Coordinates of C-alpha atoms in Angstrom, one line a residue:
X19 CA 16.8 14.1 53.6
X20 CA 15.6 17.3 51.3
X21 CA 16.3 20.0 54.0
X22 CA 12.8 21.8 52.9
X23 CA 11.0 18.4 54.1
X24 CA 10.7 18.5 57.4
X25 CA 10.8 15.2 59.6
X26 CA 7.0 14.7 59.7
X27 CA 6.5 15.5 56.4
X28 CA 3.8 12.8 55.4
X29 CA 6.6 12.4 52.3
X30 CA 9.2 12.0 54.4
X31 CA 7.7 9.0 56.8
X32 CA 8.8 5.5 55.4
X33 CA 5.5 3.1 54.7
X34 CA 5.3 0.2 56.7
X35 CA 8.1 -2.7 56.0
X36 CA 5.2 -5.4 56.6
X37 CA 3.4 -3.7 53.4
X38 CA 5.8 -3.4 51.1
X39 CA 6.8 -7.2 51.5
X40 CA 3.6 -7.9 50.8
X41 CA 3.2 -5.6 47.5
X42 CA 6.9 -7.3 46.7
X43 CA 5.6 -11.3 47.3
X44 CA 2.6 -9.8 44.8
X45 CA 4.9 -8.7 42.2
X46 CA 7.0 -11.6 42.1
X47 CA 3.8 -13.7 42.2
X48 CA 2.9 -12.0 38.8
X49 CA 6.4 -12.0 37.1
X50 CA 6.6 -16.1 37.9
X51 CA 3.1 -16.0 35.2
X52 CA 4.7 -14.2 33.2
X53 CA 8.0 -16.3 32.8
X54 CA 5.0 -18.8 31.8
X55 CA 3.6 -16.4 29.5
X56 CA 6.5 -15.9 27.8
X57 CA 7.6 -20.0 27.9
X58 CA 4.5 -20.7 26.3
X59 CA 4.8 -17.1 23.5
X60 CA 5.1 -18.6 20.3
X61 CA 8.2 -19.8 19.5
X62 CA 8.0 -19.0 15.3
X63 CA 10.3 -16.4 15.0
X64 CA 8.7 -16.1 11.2
X65 CA 5.2 -15.6 12.7
X66 CA 4.1 -11.6 13.2
X67 CA 1.5 -12.3 15.8
X68 CA 4.3 -14.2 17.6
X69 CA 6.7 -11.9 17.5
X70 CA 4.3 -9.3 18.8
X71 CA 3.4 -11.2 21.7
X72 CA 7.1 -12.1 22.9
X73 CA 8.5 -8.5 22.7
X74 CA 4.8 -7.4 24.9
X75 CA 6.0 -10.2 27.4
X76 CA 9.9 -9.5 27.9
X77 CA 8.5 -5.6 28.2
X78 CA 6.7 -6.1 31.3
X79 CA 8.8 -8.9 32.3
X80 CA 11.1 -5.3 32.6
X81 CA 8.4 -3.3 34.1
X82 CA 7.9 -6.0 36.5
X83 CA 11.6 -6.5 37.5
X84 CA 12.0 -2.7 38.2
X85 CA 8.9 -2.4 40.5
X86 CA 10.2 -5.0 42.2
X87 CA 13.9 -3.2 42.4
X88 CA 11.5 0.4 43.6
X89 CA 10.2 -2.2 46.0
X90 CA 12.8 -3.8 47.3
X91 CA 14.9 -0.7 47.6
X92 CA 12.2 1.3 49.4
X93 CA 11.8 -1.7 52.4
X94 CA 16.3 -1.8 52.5
X95 CA 17.5 1.7 51.8
X96 CA 20.3 3.3 50.2
X97 CA 23.2 1.5 51.1
X98 CA 26.1 3.9 50.6
X99 CA 26.9 2.8 54.2
X100 CA 26.8 -0.6 56.6
X101 CA 23.8 0.4 58.4
X102 CA 25.4 -0.1 62.1
X103 CA 27.7 2.4 61.8
X104 CA 27.5 6.7 61.9
X105 CA 27.2 7.7 58.6
X106 CA 30.7 8.9 57.1
X107 CA 31.6 12.7 55.4
X108 CA 30.0 12.8 52.0
X109 CA 33.3 12.3 50.2
X110 CA 33.9 9.1 51.9
X111 CA 30.5 8.3 52.1
X112 CA 30.7 8.6 48.2
X113 CA 33.5 6.5 47.9
X114 CA 32.5 2.7 49.4
X115 CA 31.1 1.2 47.1
X116 CA 27.8 -0.5 47.9
X117 CA 26.8 -3.6 49.8
X118 CA 27.3 -7.4 48.9
X119 CA 24.8 -9.2 48.0
X120 CA 22.2 -6.3 47.3
X121 CA 21.1 -8.2 43.7
X122 CA 21.7 -6.4 39.6
X123 CA 18.3 -5.2 40.3
X124 CA 19.0 -3.4 43.0
X125 CA 22.1 -1.4 41.1
X126 CA 20.2 0.0 38.4
X127 CA 18.2 2.8 41.0
X128 CA 21.0 5.2 41.8
X129 CA 21.1 8.8 44.2
X130 CA 23.2 11.8 44.0
X131 CA 23.5 15.3 45.6
X132 CA 25.7 18.0 44.3
X133 CA 26.3 21.1 46.6
X134 CA 26.4 24.4 45.6
X135 CA 27.8 25.4 49.0
X136 CA 30.9 23.1 48.7
X137 CA 31.0 22.0 46.0
X138 CA 30.9 18.0 46.9
X139 CA 29.2 15.6 44.8
X140 CA 27.9 12.5 46.8
X141 CA 26.3 9.4 45.0
X142 CA 25.1 6.0 46.0
X143 CA 26.8 2.5 45.4
X144 CA 24.2 2.5 42.9
X145 CA 25.0 5.0 40.7
X146 CA 28.5 4.1 40.7
X147 CA 27.3 0.4 39.1
X148 CA 25.2 2.0 36.3
X149 CA 27.9 4.6 35.2
X150 CA 30.2 1.5 35.5
X151 CA 32.6 3.8 37.1
X152 CA 35.3 2.6 40.2
X153 CA 33.6 3.4 43.8
X154 CA 37.1 4.6 45.0
X155 CA 37.3 7.8 42.0
X156 CA 35.8 10.7 43.2
X157 CA 31.8 11.3 42.0
X158 CA 31.7 13.6 38.8
X159 CA 30.6 17.2 39.6
X160 CA 28.1 19.4 38.2
X161 CA 30.5 20.3 35.5
X162 CA 31.5 17.3 35.2
X163 CA 28.6 15.2 34.2
X164 CA 28.0 16.5 31.0
X165 CA 31.4 14.8 29.7
X166 CA 30.2 11.6 30.8
X167 CA 26.6 12.3 28.4
X168 CA 26.1 11.3 24.6
X169 CA 27.2 14.6 22.6
X170 CA 22.9 14.8 21.5
X171 CA 21.7 14.6 24.9
X172 CA 24.0 17.2 26.1
X173 CA 21.6 20.0 26.1
X174 CA 18.6 18.3 27.1
X175 CA 21.0 17.8 30.5
X176 CA 22.4 21.6 30.9
X177 CA 18.4 22.4 30.1
X178 CA 17.2 20.5 33.5
X179 CA 19.6 21.5 35.5
X180 CA 19.5 24.9 34.9
X181 CA 15.7 25.4 35.3
X182 CA 16.6 23.2 38.2
X183 CA 19.0 25.4 40.1
X184 CA 18.0 28.8 38.9
X185 CA 13.8 28.8 38.2
X186 CA 13.5 26.0 41.3
X187 CA 12.1 23.3 38.9
X188 CA 12.1 19.4 39.0
X189 CA 13.8 17.4 37.1
X190 CA 12.6 15.1 35.1
X191 CA 14.0 13.6 31.9
X192 CA 16.0 11.0 29.7
X193 CA 19.3 11.3 28.9
X194 CA 22.0 9.2 27.1
X195 CA 25.3 8.3 29.3
X196 CA 28.7 6.3 28.5
X197 CA 30.3 4.3 30.7
X198 CA 34.3 3.7 30.9
X199 CA 34.0 0.0 29.1
X200 CA 32.5 2.1 25.7
X201 CA 29.0 0.9 27.3
X202 CA 25.9 3.2 26.6
X203 CA 23.4 3.4 29.7
X204 CA 19.8 5.1 29.5
X205 CA 19.0 7.1 32.3
X206 CA 16.0 8.2 33.5
X207 CA 17.2 11.0 36.1
X208 CA 14.3 12.8 38.4
X209 CA 15.0 15.9 41.4
X210 CA 14.5 18.9 42.6
X211 CA 16.7 21.8 44.4
X212 CA 17.9 21.3 47.7
X213 CA 16.9 25.5 49.9
X214 CA 18.7 27.4 52.1
X215 CA 17.2 28.1 55.0
X216 CA 17.0 31.3 53.6
X217 CA 15.5 30.8 50.2
X218 CA 18.5 30.0 48.0
X219 CA 19.0 26.9 46.3
X220 CA 22.0 25.2 48.6
X221 CA 22.2 21.4 46.8
X222 CA 20.3 19.3 44.0
X223 CA 19.0 15.7 44.8
X224 CA 18.6 13.3 42.0
X225 CA 17.5 9.8 41.5
X226 CA 18.8 8.1 38.6
X227 CA 17.2 5.0 37.3
X228 CA 18.6 3.0 34.1
X229 CA 16.4 2.5 31.9
X230 CA 18.3 0.8 29.0
X231 CA 16.5 -2.6 29.0
X232 CA 13.6 -1.3 29.5
X233 CA 13.9 1.4 26.4
X234 CA 15.0 -1.4 24.4
X235 CA 12.1 -3.8 25.4
X236 CA 10.0 -0.6 24.5
X237 CA 11.9 -0.2 21.1
X238 CA 11.1 -4.0 20.2
X239 CA 8.0 -3.4 21.1
X240 CA 7.7 -0.4 18.8
X241 CA 9.3 -1.8 15.8
X242 CA 7.2 -5.4 16.1
X243 CA 4.2 -4.0 16.2
X244 CA 4.8 -1.2 13.0
X245 CA 6.8 -4.4 11.3
X246 CA 3.2 -6.1 12.0
X247 CA 1.4 -3.1 10.4
X248 CA 3.3 -3.2 7.9
X249 CA 2.8 -6.9 7.3
X250 CA -1.2 -6.1 7.7
X251 CA -1.2 -3.6 5.4
X252 CA 1.1 -5.6 2.7
X253 CA -1.4 -8.3 3.2
X254 CA -4.1 -7.0 2.6
X255 CA -2.5 -5.3 -0.4
X256 CA -2.1 -8.5 -1.8
X257 CA -5.2 -9.6 -1.0
X258 CA -7.5 -6.6 -2.5
X259 CA -5.0 -7.2 -6.0
X260 CA -6.0 -11.0 -6.0
X261 CA -9.8 -10.3 -6.1
X262 CA -9.4 -7.6 -8.9
X263 CA -7.3 -9.9 -11.1
X264 CA -9.6 -12.5 -10.0
X265 CA -13.1 -10.9 -11.1
X266 CA -11.2 -10.1 -14.3
X267 CA -11.0 -13.2 -15.2
X268 CA -13.8 -15.3 -13.8
X269 CA -17.0 -15.2 -15.9
X270 CA -19.0 -12.0 -14.9
X271 CA -22.1 -14.1 -14.1
X272 CA -22.8 -14.5 -10.2
X273 CA -25.9 -16.4 -10.9
X274 CA -27.7 -17.6 -14.4
X275 CA -25.3 -16.4 -17.2
X276 CA -27.4 -15.5 -19.8
X277 CA -27.5 -17.7 -22.9
X278 CA -27.3 -17.6 -26.6
X279 CA -29.1 -20.7 -27.2
X280 CA -32.5 -22.0 -25.6
X281 CA -34.6 -25.2 -26.5
X282 CA -34.4 -28.3 -25.4
X283 CA -30.7 -30.2 -25.0
X284 CA -28.9 -26.8 -24.0
X285 CA -27.8 -25.8 -20.4
X286 CA -28.9 -24.2 -17.4
X287 CA -26.3 -23.0 -15.9
X288 CA -25.1 -21.6 -12.5
X289 CA -21.9 -21.3 -10.7
X290 CA -20.3 -19.8 -7.2
X291 CA -16.9 -19.1 -5.6
X292 CA -16.6 -19.7 -2.2
X293 CA -13.5 -18.2 -0.2
X294 CA -11.9 -19.9 2.9
X295 CA -12.9 -19.7 6.1
X296 CA -9.0 -20.3 6.8
X297 CA -7.6 -17.3 5.9
X298 CA -7.8 -13.9 4.4
X299 CA -5.8 -15.0 0.9
X300 CA -7.3 -15.4 -2.1
X301 CA -6.7 -19.3 -3.5
X302 CA -6.7 -20.7 -7.0
X303 CA -9.8 -22.1 -7.5
X304 CA -11.4 -20.8 -11.0
X305 CA -14.5 -22.0 -12.6
X306 CA -15.8 -21.5 -16.5
X307 CA -18.5 -21.9 -18.7
X308 CA -17.9 -20.7 -22.3
X309 CA -19.9 -21.3 -25.6
X310 CA -18.0 -22.6 -28.7
X311 CA -18.7 -20.7 -31.8
X312 CA -19.9 -24.6 -32.9
X313 CA -22.5 -24.8 -30.6
X314 CA -21.1 -27.0 -27.7
X315 CA -20.6 -26.0 -24.5
X316 CA -17.1 -26.3 -22.6
X317 CA -17.1 -26.4 -18.5
X318 CA -14.5 -26.6 -16.3
X319 CA -13.7 -26.0 -13.1
X320 CA -9.7 -26.3 -10.9
X321 CA -7.6 -25.3 -8.9
X322 CA -4.0 -24.2 -8.3
X323 CA -2.2 -24.8 -5.0
X324 CA -0.9 -21.7 -3.1
X325 CA -2.9 -18.3 -2.5
X326 CA -1.7 -14.6 -3.2
X327 CA -1.4 -12.6 -6.4
X328 CA 1.2 -15.2 -7.7
X329 CA -1.1 -18.1 -7.9
X330 CA -4.2 -16.5 -9.0
X331 CA -2.1 -14.8 -12.0
X332 CA -1.2 -18.5 -12.6
X333 CA -4.5 -19.1 -12.6
X334 CA -5.9 -16.9 -14.8
X335 CA -3.0 -17.8 -17.7
X336 CA -4.4 -21.6 -17.0
X337 CA -7.9 -20.2 -17.8
X338 CA -6.4 -17.9 -21.0
X339 CA -4.7 -21.0 -22.7
X340 CA -8.1 -23.5 -21.4
X341 CA -10.3 -21.4 -23.6
X342 CA -8.2 -19.9 -26.3
X343 CA -7.4 -23.8 -26.4
X344 CA -11.1 -25.1 -26.5
X345 CA -12.1 -22.1 -29.0
X346 CA -9.5 -23.9 -31.3
X347 CA -11.8 -27.1 -31.2
X348 CA -8.8 -29.3 -28.6
X349 CA -10.5 -31.8 -26.9
X350 CA -10.3 -32.4 -23.5
X351 CA -8.2 -34.9 -23.0
X352 CA -5.4 -33.0 -25.4
X353 CA -6.4 -29.6 -23.6
X354 CA -4.6 -31.3 -20.2
X355 CA -1.8 -32.3 -21.6
X356 CA -0.7 -28.8 -23.3
X357 CA -2.2 -27.5 -19.5
X358 CA 0.5 -29.4 -18.1
X359 CA 3.4 -28.3 -20.3
X360 CA 2.3 -25.0 -19.5
X361 CA 2.2 -25.6 -15.9
X362 CA 5.0 -27.8 -16.2
X363 CA 7.7 -24.8 -18.0
X364 CA 6.5 -22.1 -16.0
X365 CA 8.9 -19.8 -13.8
X366 CA 7.1 -20.7 -10.9
X367 CA 7.2 -24.5 -10.4
X368 CA 3.6 -25.5 -9.2
X369 CA 0.8 -27.9 -9.0
X370 CA -2.9 -27.8 -10.5
X371 CA -6.2 -29.6 -11.0
X372 CA -8.6 -29.4 -13.3
X373 CA -11.9 -30.8 -15.1
X374 CA -12.3 -30.3 -18.4
X375 CA -16.2 -31.2 -20.6
X376 CA -17.5 -30.0 -23.8
X377 CA -20.7 -30.6 -23.8
X378 CA -22.7 -31.5 -27.5
X379 CA -26.2 -29.9 -27.3
X380 CA -27.4 -32.2 -30.7
X381 CA -26.1 -35.5 -29.2
X382 CA -26.3 -34.4 -25.1
X383 CA -22.9 -36.1 -24.9
X384 CA -20.3 -35.1 -22.8
X385 CA -16.7 -35.4 -23.6
X386 CA -14.5 -34.8 -20.0
X387 CA -10.8 -35.3 -19.0
X388 CA -9.8 -34.3 -16.1
X389 CA -6.2 -33.8 -14.2
X390 CA -6.0 -35.0 -10.4
X391 CA -9.3 -33.7 -9.8
X392 CA -12.7 -34.8 -8.1
X393 CA -14.8 -36.7 -11.0
X394 CA -18.3 -34.6 -11.8
X395 CA -21.5 -35.7 -10.2
X396 CA -24.5 -36.8 -12.3
X397 CA -27.6 -36.6 -10.5
X398 CA -31.0 -38.6 -12.5
X399 CA -34.3 -39.0 -11.8
X400 CA -33.5 -37.9 -7.5
X401 CA -30.1 -39.8 -7.0
X402 CA -26.3 -39.0 -7.6
X403 CA -23.3 -40.7 -8.2
X404 CA -19.9 -39.8 -9.2
X405 CA -18.6 -40.9 -13.1
X406 CA -15.6 -43.4 -13.5
X407 CA -12.7 -40.6 -13.9
X408 CA -10.8 -41.5 -16.8
X409 CA -6.8 -41.6 -16.2
X410 CA -5.1 -37.7 -15.6
X411 CA -2.5 -36.9 -12.6
X412 CA -2.0 -33.3 -11.7
X413 CA -0.8 -30.5 -13.4
X414 CA 3.2 -29.9 -13.3
X415 CA 3.5 -33.4 -11.8
X416 CA 5.1 -35.0 -14.4
X417 CA 6.3 -33.8 -17.7
X418 CA 4.8 -35.5 -20.7
X419 CA 1.6 -36.8 -18.8
X420 CA -0.7 -38.3 -20.9
X421 CA -4.5 -37.7 -20.4
X422 CA -7.8 -40.1 -21.2
X423 CA -10.8 -39.2 -21.6
X424 CA -14.8 -39.8 -20.9
X425 CA -17.7 -39.7 -22.8
X426 CA -20.9 -40.1 -21.0
X427 CA -25.0 -40.1 -23.1
X428 CA -26.9 -37.4 -20.8
X429 CA -31.0 -37.4 -21.1
X430 CA -33.5 -34.4 -20.4
X431 CA -33.7 -33.2 -16.8
X432 CA -29.6 -34.5 -15.5
X433 CA -28.3 -31.9 -14.0
X434 CA -23.9 -32.0 -14.1
X435 CA -22.1 -30.5 -10.8
X436 CA -18.6 -30.0 -10.8
X437 CA -16.5 -28.7 -7.6
X438 CA -13.2 -27.8 -6.3
X439 CA -11.9 -30.1 -3.1
X440 CA -12.5 -27.2 -1.4
X441 CA -16.1 -27.3 -1.0
X442 CA -15.4 -30.8 0.8
X443 CA -14.5 -30.0 4.1
X444 CA -11.4 -31.9 5.0
X445 CA -12.6 -33.9 8.2
X446 CA -15.3 -35.5 5.7
X447 CA -12.4 -36.6 3.3
X448 CA -10.3 -34.9 0.2
X449 CA -8.5 -36.5 -2.9
X450 CA -5.2 -37.1 -2.5
X451 CA -2.1 -37.6 -5.3
X452 CA 0.3 -40.6 -4.7
X453 CA 3.9 -40.8 -4.9
X454 CA 3.0 -40.4 -8.8
X455 CA 0.8 -37.6 -9.1
X456 CA -2.2 -40.0 -8.8
X457 CA -4.9 -38.9 -8.1
X458 CA -7.3 -41.7 -5.8
X459 CA -10.2 -39.8 -5.2
X460 CA -11.2 -40.5 -1.1
X461 CA -13.4 -37.3 -1.2
X462 CA -16.4 -38.3 1.1
X463 CA -19.1 -36.4 -1.9
X464 CA -21.9 -38.6 0.5
X465 CA -23.0 -34.9 1.2
X466 CA -23.1 -33.6 -2.0
X467 CA -24.8 -36.7 -3.3
X468 CA -27.2 -37.0 0.0
X469 CA -29.2 -33.1 -2.1
X470 CA -29.8 -35.3 -4.7
X471 CA -33.9 -35.6 -3.7
X472 CA -33.5 -31.4 -3.2
X473 CA -31.9 -30.9 -6.6
X474 CA -34.5 -33.2 -8.6
X475 CA -37.2 -30.3 -6.5
X476 CA -35.2 -27.8 -7.9
X477 CA -36.9 -25.2 -10.6
X478 CA -33.1 -23.9 -12.0
X479 CA -29.7 -24.4 -11.8
X480 CA -29.4 -21.0 -9.9
X481 CA -31.8 -22.6 -7.2
X482 CA -29.0 -26.0 -7.4
X483 CA -26.7 -24.0 -6.0
X484 CA -28.2 -22.0 -3.7
X485 CA -28.7 -25.4 -2.1
X486 CA -25.5 -26.1 -2.4
X487 CA -24.3 -23.4 -0.6
X488 CA -27.1 -23.7 2.2
X489 CA -25.1 -27.1 3.0
X490 CA -21.5 -25.9 2.4
X491 CA -21.3 -22.3 3.0
X492 CA -20.6 -21.8 6.3
X493 CA -18.9 -24.7 6.8
X494 CA -15.1 -24.5 8.1
X495 CA -12.7 -24.7 4.6
X496 CA -9.1 -24.5 5.1
X497 CA -9.5 -23.5 1.0
X498 CA -11.2 -21.4 -1.6
X499 CA -13.9 -23.4 -3.4
X500 CA -15.9 -23.0 -6.6
X501 CA -19.1 -24.7 -8.0
X502 CA -20.7 -25.3 -10.8
X503 CA -24.0 -26.5 -12.1
X504 CA -25.0 -27.3 -15.3
X505 CA -28.7 -29.0 -15.5
X506 CA -30.1 -30.4 -19.2
X507 CA -33.3 -28.3 -20.0
X508 CA -36.2 -30.6 -21.2

């Protein structure tokens, strides 16, 4: 006990053993609970959230281990000498090993005292274990102690010891010490001067705690947090770029577009893009309505698999090629064939689906083709049906694919609904390609077809799109979705 503490000082009285035992039991129960949490943490090491959870669990476990060790040592006392024997002189006591069976946790906290009058040093057995030194060797003096401290940390140790011995300041700091086997341990040292009767400093007493594993866990938490933050920032940047690219490519109108043509037989158009509810990245969905020089209108919707800037760039490439070839007079079936060749030759192989319709207002006919995509829905006189799709495999599924065409005659007041498959939630069905890339349209579009009476009462294509959004806009979707409505004016 430091000489400046009296025997009846509250700090000198040990706590009741029973209360310490109760704290140890609670700590160990918490330790068991943390082990269970750690076992349930995500095992995917590529998942940043999982890495963050595991790092925090490891840190909590180390903290609880340390608390268990400290409480046990508080209950049992130091292990520098057998309890039944009279304490030997300091030099002998310093050479004795720690009591057997104490466990590795207790070895992480040791104590030392350096007598300035006799130049004697006293180390506990635990301190020998922390520093990996032979218990039979004499303890290091204050002059020798810096020799086992890393060069970068020696000034810190020197400053703490000097402040303690000269100015009477308590010691509280960390430094790294090198063991004889070359291992490096991080030690937290807390100490104070021991005063003689005349008020001079007689010795320095300290508790040294091995915090190497704790600091390693804290570094892991910090590095994981920084990594997670960088990944989140990168994801935010990627999303921003994808959104900007998408907005630059898709038609600028969000409601009904300004039409150069008016009168019976022309199309009233409206469209909407619905983002995914399952992720933050933008997908490769698109919608488009292009008015041709010959008075015809090209309608298209499509979806390139994946998410992110690369996929959005691929979507922009396909949509640009589609527009260019359509203006040149290419029919829908041939358009699909050339888009398939373009995607097949792309540097980043991908799959895509699309439907392309060419509307002729003079004859009110629709010529269309599809590539593994949900067929357009036709609503007439308050009822709806899916158009029978011509042959067509997914874009990029196979080289040299040939795409069929279908033609349908429209009537004034007819309404066409084109959509990507993300519009219909997965629990209601989806379009699944077979081994050849041919899509068997198993999507349950009954809820879309059930909107026929509401479409019949709608005054415009924009009102119809609002109806679709009211019905499906809040539904959970794993993918983005587009909907395009075209109504033949009367």
